Amino acid sequence: MNEQLILIENLMKPNQINAAKESNGPLQNLDEWEDDVLNRYPDPSVINQDKKEEKFRNYEETVKDGVKEFYRLNHQYQTFDFVVQKKADYLRFDKKEMPIWNAFDFLNELVDDSDPDIDLDQMQHLLQTSEAIRNDGHPDWMVLVGLIHDMGKVLCLFGEPQWAVVGDTFPVGCAYSDKIVYPEFFKDNPDFNNKTYQSKLGVYTENCGLDNVHMSWGHDEYVYHMMKDYIPEPGLYMLRYHSFYSQHRENAYTHLMNEKDHDMFKWVKLFNPYDLYSKNPNQKSWEELKPYYQELVAKYLPVTLKF
Ligand SMILES: [Fe+2]
Ligand SMILES: [Fe+2]
């Protein structure tokens, strides 16, 4: 039995894995959400302005049913209480301890169980992001952020449904912005009927700082806490807010941000194009890149990480 299977076995029995995969959610794989983000925010360098407009107009028509259903579930179930409860559970980091490489192995396994050709995609996405950052001469900790930014998707390993792992993140406990994708789906969220939660500032105060704001639960918040002690602050912001599109693309929650957040969001904005637009057909192989990344990981991270 290979290392990867042992790893998965330790956490879930095979029949549980299959059950989790089947009932997991409407997306065929986790990448489908990111592909959809790309439809909303197309690469400005590869499309002309007219086409970009057209794409925006057609967004609602072209979105896949599975993706729409995914957002419906995400918006319905990401309540304030749900977020607080998930943080209390996962941020204890008492589930598992393993080398980062085991987590990557699992991510590759996770992406798509129906197509064996696609199962390198998750690692490919991470490497394409990190290599694009490296090629542009950014600091090595940012290259590391590229490599690990989606590692929180291992939440699926613990049986979390897709809507609690991926998707645009947004503040909970205050009014939903109509700049969040499919804002109409929030009407089915129990928090929608809570007057306090639906006021502009909700349970927060003006410019209180995002560190005091609960974001919807998913892979961003999880990996941020995992890396808190190891990576410079701008990198931590990139990890924590990379899916917060309604702010880093739409500026919808400026009223909750303090000066430091504004400063740090320059880094979040710098990171986003590497996440979305770094697909590279001539990507070097993992075998070739391995020595560099092993050294980089060893420089910043402990031998094993707590999950
Ligand atoms: Fe991500
Ligand atoms: Fe990503």
XYZ file of C-alpha atoms and ligand atoms in Angstrom:
309
model
C 0.000 0.000 0.000
C 1.447 3.374 -0.891
C 1.923 6.225 1.529
C -1.043 8.120 0.195
C -3.478 5.296 0.710
C -2.210 4.781 4.231
C -2.776 8.465 4.875
C -6.344 8.398 3.656
C -7.040 5.119 5.460
C -5.948 6.721 8.712
C -8.606 9.350 8.381
C -11.493 7.662 6.674
C -12.460 4.119 5.833
C -12.683 3.513 2.050
C -16.480 3.309 2.093
C -16.589 6.618 3.961
C -14.380 8.209 1.315
C -16.710 7.062 -1.446
C -19.758 8.206 0.469
C -18.135 11.566 1.165
C -17.223 11.979 -2.497
C -20.722 11.142 -3.674
C -22.618 13.309 -1.217
C -19.964 15.968 -1.122
C -21.652 18.521 -3.309
C -22.736 19.677 -6.700
C -19.310 20.507 -8.172
C -17.679 17.770 -10.241
C -14.443 18.793 -8.591
C -13.176 21.691 -6.495
C -11.542 23.324 -9.504
C -14.906 23.953 -11.048
C -15.439 26.835 -8.625
C -12.116 28.448 -9.571
C -12.846 27.997 -13.274
C -16.064 29.856 -12.640
C -14.255 32.697 -10.854
C -12.179 33.017 -14.010
C -15.399 33.537 -16.001
C -16.322 36.387 -13.692
C -12.869 37.948 -13.651
C -11.301 37.110 -17.021
C -7.622 37.785 -17.650
C -7.458 41.365 -18.970
C -4.237 40.646 -20.828
C -5.647 37.894 -23.019
C -9.028 39.352 -23.936
C -9.991 42.591 -25.565
C -12.194 45.032 -23.712
C -15.349 44.328 -25.780
C -15.122 40.638 -25.167
C -14.598 41.227 -21.474
C -17.838 43.202 -21.289
C -19.638 40.518 -23.228
C -18.329 37.835 -20.897
C -19.602 39.762 -17.897
C -23.015 40.147 -19.461
C -23.190 36.476 -20.278
C -21.952 35.299 -16.933
C -25.326 34.271 -15.547
C -26.232 32.462 -18.754
C -23.042 30.453 -18.977
C -22.637 29.404 -15.352
C -23.005 25.655 -14.946
C -25.923 24.275 -12.939
C -23.558 22.523 -10.549
C -21.729 25.768 -9.850
C -24.973 27.649 -9.265
C -26.200 24.949 -6.910
C -22.854 25.109 -5.134
C -23.275 28.864 -4.482
C -26.852 28.293 -3.338
C -25.704 25.829 -0.678
C -22.730 27.992 0.290
C -24.883 31.088 0.800
C -27.598 29.195 2.634
C -25.436 27.350 5.159
C -22.543 29.716 5.916
C -24.144 31.290 8.976
C -22.385 33.206 11.738
C -22.896 30.277 14.130
C -21.585 27.777 11.597
C -18.374 29.782 11.178
C -17.803 30.106 14.929
C -18.388 26.393 15.394
C -16.003 25.370 12.575
C -13.299 27.651 13.928
C -13.668 26.162 17.400
C -13.308 22.695 15.930
C -10.601 23.035 13.276
C -8.388 25.688 14.805
C -7.459 23.288 17.584
C -5.401 21.459 14.947
C -5.824 18.178 16.724
C -6.947 16.084 13.756
C -3.695 14.919 12.238
C 0.005 15.636 12.014
C 1.788 15.035 8.728
C 4.501 16.363 6.409
C 3.220 18.932 3.939
C 4.020 16.520 1.091
C 1.396 14.059 2.352
C -1.189 16.835 2.242
C -0.270 17.575 -1.381
C -0.577 13.874 -2.223
C -4.043 13.924 -0.800
C -5.037 17.073 -2.682
C -4.100 15.392 -5.941
C -6.231 12.421 -5.037
C -9.117 14.645 -4.124
C -9.544 16.739 -7.224
C -11.447 14.402 -9.462
C -12.285 10.787 -8.935
C -13.933 10.377 -12.324
C -11.033 11.329 -14.566
C -7.648 9.740 -13.885
C -5.919 12.155 -16.284
C -6.877 15.185 -14.306
C -5.556 14.168 -10.916
C -2.361 16.167 -11.227
C -4.336 19.349 -11.636
C -4.328 20.544 -8.063
C -0.560 20.245 -7.728
C -0.202 21.732 -11.211
C -2.262 24.748 -10.163
C -0.134 25.238 -7.057
C 3.109 24.923 -9.011
C 1.951 27.172 -11.821
C 1.019 29.815 -9.268
C 4.288 29.542 -7.351
C 6.466 29.333 -10.482
C 4.837 32.427 -11.990
C 5.571 34.274 -8.737
C 9.164 32.996 -8.760
C 9.685 33.974 -12.430
C 8.597 37.521 -11.619
C 11.303 37.762 -8.969
C 9.099 38.111 -5.883
C 10.439 37.156 -2.433
C 10.751 33.442 -1.722
C 8.066 33.481 1.005
C 5.605 34.634 -1.655
C 6.651 31.702 -3.832
C 5.885 29.485 -0.844
C 2.478 31.160 -0.463
C 1.800 30.272 -4.110
C 2.640 26.670 -3.367
C 0.497 26.317 -0.265
C -2.373 28.761 -0.819
C -4.933 26.040 -1.569
C -3.626 23.479 0.889
C -6.583 24.171 3.189
C -8.667 22.185 0.728
C -7.605 19.156 2.719
C -10.691 20.068 4.775
C -12.399 17.702 2.355
C -10.237 15.025 3.910
C -12.198 15.473 7.109
C -15.495 15.087 5.294
C -16.397 18.776 4.900
C -18.787 19.501 2.017
C -17.567 21.607 -0.919
C -19.525 24.690 0.190
C -17.503 24.716 3.449
C -14.132 24.377 1.693
C -14.133 26.532 -1.442
C -16.124 29.443 -2.864
C -15.819 33.209 -2.553
C -15.497 34.144 1.103
C -17.442 36.995 2.729
C -17.913 38.448 6.214
C -20.643 36.894 8.347
C -22.477 38.753 11.122
C -23.089 41.840 8.979
C -25.037 42.727 5.834
C -24.252 40.740 2.675
C -22.963 42.871 -0.151
C -24.710 42.635 -3.492
C -21.195 42.454 -4.938
C -20.968 38.848 -3.747
C -21.773 36.386 -6.517
C -25.461 35.332 -6.438
C -26.470 37.619 -3.556
C -30.108 36.525 -3.983
C -29.263 33.123 -2.497
C -28.629 34.719 0.902
C -32.362 35.002 1.523
C -32.330 31.316 2.542
C -29.614 31.890 5.126
C -31.124 32.033 8.666
C -28.927 35.088 9.378
C -30.853 36.947 6.689
C -33.722 37.373 9.165
C -31.494 38.616 11.980
C -31.776 42.413 12.104
C -28.417 42.917 13.795
C -26.598 40.674 11.350
C -28.177 42.460 8.416
C -27.225 45.980 9.447
C -24.282 47.444 7.557
C -21.787 46.957 10.405
C -23.597 44.031 12.042
C -21.767 42.818 15.149
C -18.682 44.856 14.192
C -17.666 48.490 14.485
C -16.605 50.894 11.742
C -13.047 50.147 10.540
C -12.562 47.548 13.288
C -10.054 45.658 11.150
C -10.589 42.371 9.316
C -8.796 40.423 12.020
C -11.880 41.102 14.159
C -14.287 39.987 11.439
C -15.476 36.409 10.982
C -15.228 35.338 7.353
C -17.254 32.497 5.858
C -15.482 29.235 6.621
C -13.223 27.578 4.067
C -9.725 26.712 2.922
C -8.440 30.314 3.212
C -9.082 30.853 6.921
C -7.902 27.346 7.743
C -4.534 27.592 5.966
C -3.971 31.087 7.382
C -4.168 29.782 10.941
C -2.007 26.807 10.051
C 0.741 29.097 8.728
C 0.388 31.976 11.206
C 3.693 31.352 12.960
C 5.794 30.701 9.878
C 5.147 33.215 7.096
C 5.603 37.021 6.915
C 2.414 39.049 7.382
C 1.794 40.047 3.735
C 1.883 36.342 2.883
C -0.599 35.591 5.648
C -2.993 38.168 4.203
C -2.672 36.518 0.778
C -3.545 33.148 2.293
C -6.412 34.418 4.409
C -8.180 36.663 1.894
C -7.375 35.252 -1.532
C -11.040 34.223 -2.101
C -12.486 37.467 -0.677
C -13.401 38.721 -4.150
C -16.098 41.119 -2.953
C -13.329 43.116 -1.281
C -10.130 42.636 -3.259
C -11.995 43.027 -6.575
C -15.102 45.005 -5.615
C -14.151 47.013 -2.490
C -17.491 46.179 -0.876
C -16.315 45.934 2.739
C -13.990 48.911 3.096
C -16.057 50.030 6.118
C -14.713 47.065 8.114
C -11.059 47.556 7.181
C -8.436 49.469 9.115
C -5.312 51.123 7.764
C -3.202 48.026 8.116
C -5.744 45.990 6.100
C -5.590 48.552 3.291
C -1.844 48.369 3.302
C -1.827 44.590 3.277
C -4.504 44.275 0.615
C -1.976 45.602 -1.873
C -0.330 42.208 -1.419
C -3.626 40.340 -1.681
C -4.281 42.140 -4.978
C -0.756 41.388 -6.173
C -1.309 37.703 -5.483
C -4.714 37.302 -7.138
C -3.601 37.324 -10.818
C -1.068 34.591 -10.045
C -3.888 32.493 -8.615
C -6.261 33.125 -11.521
C -4.114 33.626 -14.597
C -0.987 31.524 -14.204
C -1.984 28.549 -16.368
C 1.141 27.566 -18.245
C 1.206 24.742 -20.789
C 5.007 24.586 -20.578
C 5.131 24.068 -16.850
C 8.300 22.279 -15.659
C 7.630 18.906 -14.111
C 7.391 18.350 -10.385
C 10.422 16.049 -10.580
C 12.487 18.892 -11.984
C 11.221 21.453 -9.474
C 11.260 19.245 -6.395
C 14.737 20.102 -5.056
C 13.985 23.837 -5.043
C 10.640 23.415 -3.291
C 11.939 20.949 -0.750
C 14.551 23.485 0.262
C 12.003 26.316 0.313
C 9.568 24.384 2.492
C 12.398 23.368 4.856
C 13.452 27.028 5.181
C 10.070 28.211 6.479
C 8.049 25.258 7.724
C 8.537 22.550 10.340
C 9.004 18.932 9.244
C 5.383 18.108 10.011
C 2.308 20.305 10.138
C -0.689 20.002 12.434
C -4.060 19.677 10.739
Fe -7.901 29.078 -3.072
Fe -5.834 28.745 -6.115
